[in-house]
Amino acid sequence: MAIWQYFLLAFSVVLGGGLALFYTRRGARDWENYLPYLLSFSGAYLLGIAAMELMPTVFNDPHSHTGVWVLGGFMVQLLLESLSQGVEHGHVHAHRHAGRGYAFTILLGLGVHALLEGLPLGAVTDVVGHAHAHTDGNHLLWGIVLHKIPAAFALALLLRSSDFSGAFIWACLLFFAILSPLGSVIGELVSIDAEWTRRTLALVVGGFLHISTTIIFEADAGRHHGISPIKFGVVLAGILIAYFTAH
């Protein structure tokens, strides 16, 4: 990966977390009106690139047990969510005066996912060849970036609402910020063949499917089995942008 791509991955976390701290310092709560739409857009874009770009890549070998790895990624994300408290979906469940063990548990869930999703960024060329891999890698990169901004926003908001200090929150954000770039570096340095790279990407696709569908199906908090016209439009826009950037 290029230097700017590593920077973009890390900056997306700093941006999302910084915005959360800025809003809480001002006492403004209008973010509550916009965060669900940003989450819906990022979830729809993740779903779009997973279905139209990443899944065709990981399923291009009929002899691989790719479906098992996709389901494995889905199940892994279920387990990680029990640690992260659903922060990757924008959930904020504040625990007043919680100890640092609470924050470290959330970081563990988010961190393992961030590390895993960074691995195929560094090794995607082994799967599909250099020309197509550059396209796949960029789509995966932008999907991760769009996912990290609201996730970092929710993480910073959760830690702030749980009465952690600003210095501790920034330390957590910076740790979170380096994990996906670190995963990408590991993916580049560790010598794994195309088959294992495909399996790693399949794990990430499974996690993306869980996260994106959970975000979309949660829809509007005040509705049952429904979605507002605005949110439907946001989801449609995310899928359309994924389509036009993938073709």
mmCIF file of C-alpha atoms in Angstrom:
data_model
loop_
_atom_site.group_PDB
_atom_site.id
_atom_site.type_symbol
_atom_site.label_atom_id
_atom_site.label_comp_id
_atom_site.label_asym_id
_atom_site.label_seq_id
_atom_site.Cartn_x
_atom_site.Cartn_y
_atom_site.Cartn_z
ATOM 1 C CA MET A 1 0.000 0.000 0.000
ATOM 2 C CA ALA A 2 1.020 3.592 -0.574
ATOM 3 C CA ILE A 3 1.866 5.911 2.328
ATOM 4 C CA TRP A 4 -1.268 7.998 1.756
ATOM 5 C CA GLN A 5 -3.406 4.869 2.174
ATOM 6 C CA TYR A 6 -1.873 4.101 5.573
ATOM 7 C CA PHE A 7 -2.393 7.728 6.550
ATOM 8 C CA LEU A 8 -6.024 7.669 5.387
ATOM 9 C CA LEU A 9 -6.771 4.575 7.471
ATOM 10 C CA ALA A 10 -5.331 6.164 10.611
ATOM 11 C CA PHE A 11 -6.791 9.617 9.921
ATOM 12 C CA SER A 12 -10.334 8.240 9.576
ATOM 13 C CA VAL A 13 -10.206 7.179 13.237
ATOM 14 C CA VAL A 14 -8.729 10.490 14.373
ATOM 15 C CA LEU A 15 -11.394 12.355 12.390
ATOM 16 C CA GLY A 16 -14.319 10.361 13.766
ATOM 17 C CA GLY A 17 -13.058 10.431 17.347
ATOM 18 C CA GLY A 18 -12.083 14.097 17.158
ATOM 19 C CA LEU A 19 -15.546 15.082 15.932
ATOM 20 C CA ALA A 20 -17.143 13.232 18.842
ATOM 21 C CA LEU A 21 -14.937 15.005 21.389
ATOM 22 C CA PHE A 22 -15.596 18.361 19.712
ATOM 23 C CA TYR A 23 -19.351 17.914 19.868
ATOM 24 C CA THR A 24 -19.366 16.729 23.476
ATOM 25 C CA ARG A 25 -17.188 19.672 24.541
ATOM 26 C CA ARG A 26 -19.664 22.075 22.970
ATOM 27 C CA GLY A 27 -22.579 20.238 24.546
ATOM 28 C CA ALA A 28 -24.260 19.915 21.148
ATOM 29 C CA ARG A 29 -26.398 16.871 20.479
ATOM 30 C CA ASP A 30 -27.314 17.397 16.822
ATOM 31 C CA TRP A 31 -24.927 14.563 15.986
ATOM 32 C CA GLU A 32 -27.737 12.239 17.091
ATOM 33 C CA ASN A 33 -29.663 13.304 13.994
ATOM 34 C CA TYR A 34 -26.826 12.682 11.542
ATOM 35 C CA LEU A 35 -24.858 9.713 12.881
ATOM 36 C CA PRO A 36 -27.552 7.141 11.914
ATOM 37 C CA TYR A 37 -27.422 8.380 8.309
ATOM 38 C CA LEU A 38 -23.634 8.205 8.179
ATOM 39 C CA LEU A 39 -23.797 4.686 9.608
ATOM 40 C CA SER A 40 -26.451 3.686 7.085
ATOM 41 C CA PHE A 41 -24.429 5.066 4.186
ATOM 42 C CA SER A 42 -21.233 3.338 5.312
ATOM 43 C CA GLY A 43 -23.106 0.080 5.933
ATOM 44 C CA ALA A 44 -24.722 0.206 2.489
ATOM 45 C CA TYR A 45 -21.385 0.953 0.829
ATOM 46 C CA LEU A 46 -19.752 -1.959 2.696
ATOM 47 C CA LEU A 47 -22.583 -4.241 1.615
ATOM 48 C CA GLY A 48 -22.288 -3.012 -1.969
ATOM 49 C CA ILE A 49 -18.569 -3.594 -2.353
ATOM 50 C CA ALA A 50 -18.823 -6.916 -0.502
ATOM 51 C CA ALA A 51 -21.512 -8.190 -2.869
ATOM 52 C CA MET A 52 -20.288 -6.688 -6.154
ATOM 53 C CA GLU A 53 -16.511 -6.647 -5.777
ATOM 54 C CA LEU A 54 -15.151 -8.718 -2.901
ATOM 55 C CA MET A 55 -17.426 -11.760 -3.022
ATOM 56 C CA PRO A 56 -16.809 -12.429 -6.735
ATOM 57 C CA THR A 57 -13.090 -12.264 -5.930
ATOM 58 C CA VAL A 58 -13.146 -14.718 -3.035
ATOM 59 C CA PHE A 59 -15.527 -17.114 -4.816
ATOM 60 C CA ASN A 60 -13.563 -17.273 -8.075
ATOM 61 C CA ASP A 61 -12.020 -20.603 -7.122
ATOM 62 C CA PRO A 62 -14.726 -23.311 -7.183
ATOM 63 C CA HIS A 63 -12.510 -25.758 -5.280
ATOM 64 C CA SER A 64 -12.052 -23.542 -2.204
ATOM 65 C CA HIS A 65 -14.270 -23.783 0.861
ATOM 66 C CA THR A 66 -14.787 -20.035 0.666
ATOM 67 C CA GLY A 67 -18.349 -20.093 1.971
ATOM 68 C CA VAL A 68 -17.133 -21.667 5.206
ATOM 69 C CA TRP A 69 -14.633 -18.841 5.673
ATOM 70 C CA VAL A 70 -17.283 -16.186 4.971
ATOM 71 C CA LEU A 71 -19.563 -17.767 7.572
ATOM 72 C CA GLY A 72 -16.571 -18.021 9.898
ATOM 73 C CA GLY A 73 -15.985 -14.268 9.542
ATOM 74 C CA PHE A 74 -19.656 -13.667 10.302
ATOM 75 C CA MET A 75 -19.428 -15.770 13.481
ATOM 76 C CA VAL A 76 -16.140 -14.178 14.547
ATOM 77 C CA GLN A 77 -17.782 -10.763 14.278
ATOM 78 C CA LEU A 78 -20.645 -12.000 16.459
ATOM 79 C CA LEU A 79 -18.113 -12.908 19.148
ATOM 80 C CA LEU A 80 -16.164 -9.654 18.784
ATOM 81 C CA GLU A 81 -19.375 -7.675 19.135
ATOM 82 C CA SER A 82 -19.865 -9.140 22.601
ATOM 83 C CA LEU A 83 -16.588 -7.432 23.547
ATOM 84 C CA SER A 84 -16.998 -4.191 21.605
ATOM 85 C CA GLN A 85 -20.565 -3.558 22.835
ATOM 86 C CA GLY A 86 -21.709 -2.879 19.267
ATOM 87 C CA VAL A 87 -19.578 0.268 18.887
ATOM 88 C CA GLU A 88 -18.925 -0.640 15.236
ATOM 89 C CA HIS A 89 -22.682 -0.221 14.702
ATOM 90 C CA GLY A 90 -22.712 3.182 16.369
ATOM 91 C CA HIS A 91 -24.084 1.905 19.681
ATOM 92 C CA VAL A 92 -23.257 4.011 22.719
ATOM 93 C CA HIS A 93 -24.017 2.365 26.048
ATOM 94 C CA ALA A 94 -22.369 4.578 28.636
ATOM 95 C CA HIS A 95 -21.148 3.105 31.929
ATOM 96 C CA ARG A 96 -20.536 5.892 34.406
ATOM 97 C CA HIS A 97 -17.307 5.583 36.379
ATOM 98 C CA ALA A 98 -16.425 2.346 34.574
ATOM 99 C CA GLY A 99 -12.896 1.076 35.124
ATOM 100 C CA ARG A 100 -10.263 0.949 32.409
ATOM 101 C CA GLY A 101 -10.874 -2.775 32.040
ATOM 102 C CA TYR A 102 -14.210 -1.860 30.445
ATOM 103 C CA ALA A 103 -12.480 0.344 27.869
ATOM 104 C CA PHE A 104 -9.810 -2.285 27.180
ATOM 105 C CA THR A 105 -12.498 -4.931 26.559
ATOM 106 C CA ILE A 106 -14.145 -2.694 23.970
ATOM 107 C CA LEU A 107 -10.774 -1.958 22.369
ATOM 108 C CA LEU A 108 -10.014 -5.667 22.221
ATOM 109 C CA GLY A 109 -13.184 -6.362 20.231
ATOM 110 C CA LEU A 110 -12.680 -3.406 17.907
ATOM 111 C CA GLY A 111 -8.942 -3.993 17.639
ATOM 112 C CA VAL A 112 -9.080 -7.620 16.537
ATOM 113 C CA HIS A 113 -11.605 -6.708 13.852
ATOM 114 C CA ALA A 114 -9.483 -3.746 12.704
ATOM 115 C CA LEU A 115 -6.372 -5.911 12.516
ATOM 116 C CA LEU A 116 -8.171 -8.609 10.512
ATOM 117 C CA GLU A 117 -9.679 -6.185 8.027
ATOM 118 C CA GLY A 118 -6.252 -4.659 7.399
ATOM 119 C CA LEU A 119 -4.612 -7.994 6.479
ATOM 120 C CA PRO A 120 -6.059 -8.364 2.948
ATOM 121 C CA LEU A 121 -5.221 -4.737 2.140
ATOM 122 C CA GLY A 122 -1.563 -5.697 2.184
ATOM 123 C CA ALA A 123 -1.974 -9.013 0.396
ATOM 124 C CA VAL A 124 -4.851 -8.543 -2.053
ATOM 125 C CA THR A 125 -2.527 -8.704 -5.097
ATOM 126 C CA ASP A 126 -1.915 -12.378 -4.360
ATOM 127 C CA VAL A 127 -5.558 -13.190 -5.037
ATOM 128 C CA VAL A 128 -6.510 -11.634 -8.339
ATOM 129 C CA GLY A 129 -3.409 -10.201 -9.990
ATOM 130 C CA HIS A 130 -1.907 -6.707 -9.937
ATOM 131 C CA ALA A 131 -4.316 -4.743 -12.169
ATOM 132 C CA HIS A 132 -7.567 -5.988 -10.676
ATOM 133 C CA ALA A 133 -6.091 -6.126 -7.190
ATOM 134 C CA HIS A 134 -5.426 -2.391 -7.213
ATOM 135 C CA THR A 135 -9.134 -1.791 -7.833
ATOM 136 C CA ASP A 136 -10.240 -4.306 -5.211
ATOM 137 C CA GLY A 137 -7.777 -2.909 -2.708
ATOM 138 C CA ASN A 138 -9.015 0.642 -3.167
ATOM 139 C CA HIS A 139 -12.650 -0.377 -2.739
ATOM 140 C CA LEU A 140 -11.820 -2.326 0.390
ATOM 141 C CA LEU A 141 -9.790 0.640 1.657
ATOM 142 C CA TRP A 142 -12.644 3.114 1.167
ATOM 143 C CA GLY A 143 -15.112 0.693 2.706
ATOM 144 C CA ILE A 144 -12.950 0.409 5.814
ATOM 145 C CA VAL A 145 -12.431 4.185 5.989
ATOM 146 C CA LEU A 146 -16.171 4.914 5.734
ATOM 147 C CA HIS A 147 -16.811 2.298 8.398
ATOM 148 C CA LYS A 148 -14.127 3.594 10.781
ATOM 149 C CA ILE A 149 -15.295 7.214 10.943
ATOM 150 C CA PRO A 150 -18.649 6.482 12.662
ATOM 151 C CA ALA A 151 -17.102 3.625 14.667
ATOM 152 C CA ALA A 152 -14.419 5.958 16.060
ATOM 153 C CA PHE A 153 -17.098 8.606 16.696
ATOM 154 C CA ALA A 154 -19.123 6.100 18.721
ATOM 155 C CA LEU A 155 -16.013 4.853 20.567
ATOM 156 C CA ALA A 156 -14.971 8.360 21.632
ATOM 157 C CA LEU A 157 -18.533 9.238 22.586
ATOM 158 C CA LEU A 158 -18.871 6.065 24.656
ATOM 159 C CA LEU A 159 -15.612 6.694 26.509
ATOM 160 C CA ARG A 160 -16.471 10.360 27.104
ATOM 161 C CA SER A 161 -19.947 9.452 28.369
ATOM 162 C CA SER A 162 -18.316 6.910 30.690
ATOM 163 C CA ASP A 163 -16.275 9.704 32.313
ATOM 164 C CA PHE A 164 -12.832 8.793 30.981
ATOM 165 C CA SER A 165 -10.300 11.610 30.646
ATOM 166 C CA GLY A 166 -9.509 13.249 27.324
ATOM 167 C CA ALA A 167 -5.920 11.983 27.403
ATOM 168 C CA PHE A 168 -7.062 8.396 27.932
ATOM 169 C CA ILE A 169 -9.649 8.688 25.140
ATOM 170 C CA TRP A 170 -7.035 9.981 22.688
ATOM 171 C CA ALA A 171 -4.676 7.168 23.678
ATOM 172 C CA CYS A 172 -7.440 4.650 22.900
ATOM 173 C CA LEU A 173 -8.215 6.340 19.578
ATOM 174 C CA LEU A 174 -4.572 6.377 18.512
ATOM 175 C CA PHE A 175 -4.219 2.701 19.408
ATOM 176 C CA PHE A 176 -7.355 1.929 17.393
ATOM 177 C CA ALA A 177 -6.036 4.054 14.513
ATOM 178 C CA ILE A 178 -2.831 2.080 14.019
ATOM 179 C CA LEU A 179 -4.364 -1.409 13.989
ATOM 180 C CA SER A 180 -5.691 -1.571 10.420
ATOM 181 C CA PRO A 181 -2.453 -0.084 8.991
ATOM 182 C CA LEU A 182 -0.560 -2.590 11.150
ATOM 183 C CA GLY A 183 -2.698 -5.399 9.754
ATOM 184 C CA SER A 184 -1.898 -4.235 6.241
ATOM 185 C CA VAL A 185 1.833 -4.211 6.995
ATOM 186 C CA ILE A 186 1.574 -7.735 8.397
ATOM 187 C CA GLY A 187 -0.310 -8.776 5.262
ATOM 188 C CA GLU A 188 2.521 -7.437 3.113
ATOM 189 C CA LEU A 189 5.349 -8.896 5.196
ATOM 190 C CA VAL A 190 3.970 -12.323 5.998
ATOM 191 C CA SER A 191 4.437 -14.671 3.095
ATOM 192 C CA ILE A 192 1.022 -16.270 2.563
ATOM 193 C CA ASP A 193 -0.099 -17.842 -0.689
ATOM 194 C CA ALA A 194 -3.105 -16.799 -2.756
ATOM 195 C CA GLU A 195 -5.321 -19.408 -1.105
ATOM 196 C CA TRP A 196 -4.742 -18.108 2.420
ATOM 197 C CA THR A 197 -5.087 -14.522 1.246
ATOM 198 C CA ARG A 198 -8.452 -15.443 -0.261
ATOM 199 C CA ARG A 199 -9.498 -17.044 3.007
ATOM 200 C CA THR A 200 -8.471 -13.983 4.986
ATOM 201 C CA LEU A 201 -10.440 -11.764 2.621
ATOM 202 C CA ALA A 202 -13.419 -14.121 2.987
ATOM 203 C CA LEU A 203 -13.237 -13.703 6.783
ATOM 204 C CA VAL A 204 -13.331 -9.934 6.334
ATOM 205 C CA VAL A 205 -16.266 -10.222 3.910
ATOM 206 C CA GLY A 206 -18.169 -12.254 6.517
ATOM 207 C CA GLY A 207 -17.529 -9.554 9.115
ATOM 208 C CA PHE A 208 -18.620 -6.859 6.667
ATOM 209 C CA LEU A 209 -21.862 -8.725 5.939
ATOM 210 C CA HIS A 210 -22.641 -8.893 9.659
ATOM 211 C CA ILE A 211 -21.843 -5.244 10.319
ATOM 212 C CA SER A 212 -23.526 -3.804 7.229
ATOM 213 C CA THR A 213 -26.744 -5.802 7.521
ATOM 214 C CA THR A 214 -27.007 -5.112 11.252
ATOM 215 C CA ILE A 215 -26.677 -1.374 10.624
ATOM 216 C CA ILE A 216 -29.268 -1.412 7.848
ATOM 217 C CA PHE A 217 -31.767 -3.708 9.566
ATOM 218 C CA GLU A 218 -31.669 -1.661 12.739
ATOM 219 C CA ALA A 219 -33.194 1.052 10.571
ATOM 220 C CA ASP A 220 -35.026 3.666 12.640
ATOM 221 C CA ALA A 221 -35.229 3.260 16.387
ATOM 222 C CA GLY A 222 -38.886 4.325 16.529
ATOM 223 C CA ARG A 223 -40.059 1.993 13.756
ATOM 224 C CA HIS A 224 -40.820 -1.707 13.756
ATOM 225 C CA HIS A 225 -39.795 -3.579 10.608
ATOM 226 C CA GLY A 226 -39.687 -0.285 8.747
ATOM 227 C CA ILE A 227 -37.339 2.390 7.505
ATOM 228 C CA SER A 228 -37.854 6.093 6.881
ATOM 229 C CA PRO A 229 -37.797 7.387 3.300
ATOM 230 C CA ILE A 230 -34.680 9.471 4.043
ATOM 231 C CA LYS A 231 -32.794 6.524 5.448
ATOM 232 C CA PHE A 232 -33.863 4.334 2.534
ATOM 233 C CA GLY A 233 -32.503 6.994 0.173
ATOM 234 C CA VAL A 234 -29.199 7.072 2.079
ATOM 235 C CA VAL A 235 -28.892 3.272 1.860
ATOM 236 C CA LEU A 236 -29.719 3.341 -1.850
ATOM 237 C CA ALA A 237 -27.107 6.071 -2.422
ATOM 238 C CA GLY A 238 -24.446 3.984 -0.662
ATOM 239 C CA ILE A 239 -25.210 0.947 -2.815
ATOM 240 C CA LEU A 240 -25.296 2.990 -6.041
ATOM 241 C CA ILE A 241 -21.958 4.637 -5.287
ATOM 242 C CA ALA A 242 -20.484 1.196 -4.586
ATOM 243 C CA TYR A 243 -21.859 0.010 -7.931
ATOM 244 C CA PHE A 244 -20.509 2.902 -9.994
ATOM 245 C CA THR A 245 -17.098 2.830 -8.356
ATOM 246 C CA ALA A 246 -16.844 -0.933 -8.893
ATOM 247 C CA HIS A 247 -17.607 -0.746 -12.641
#
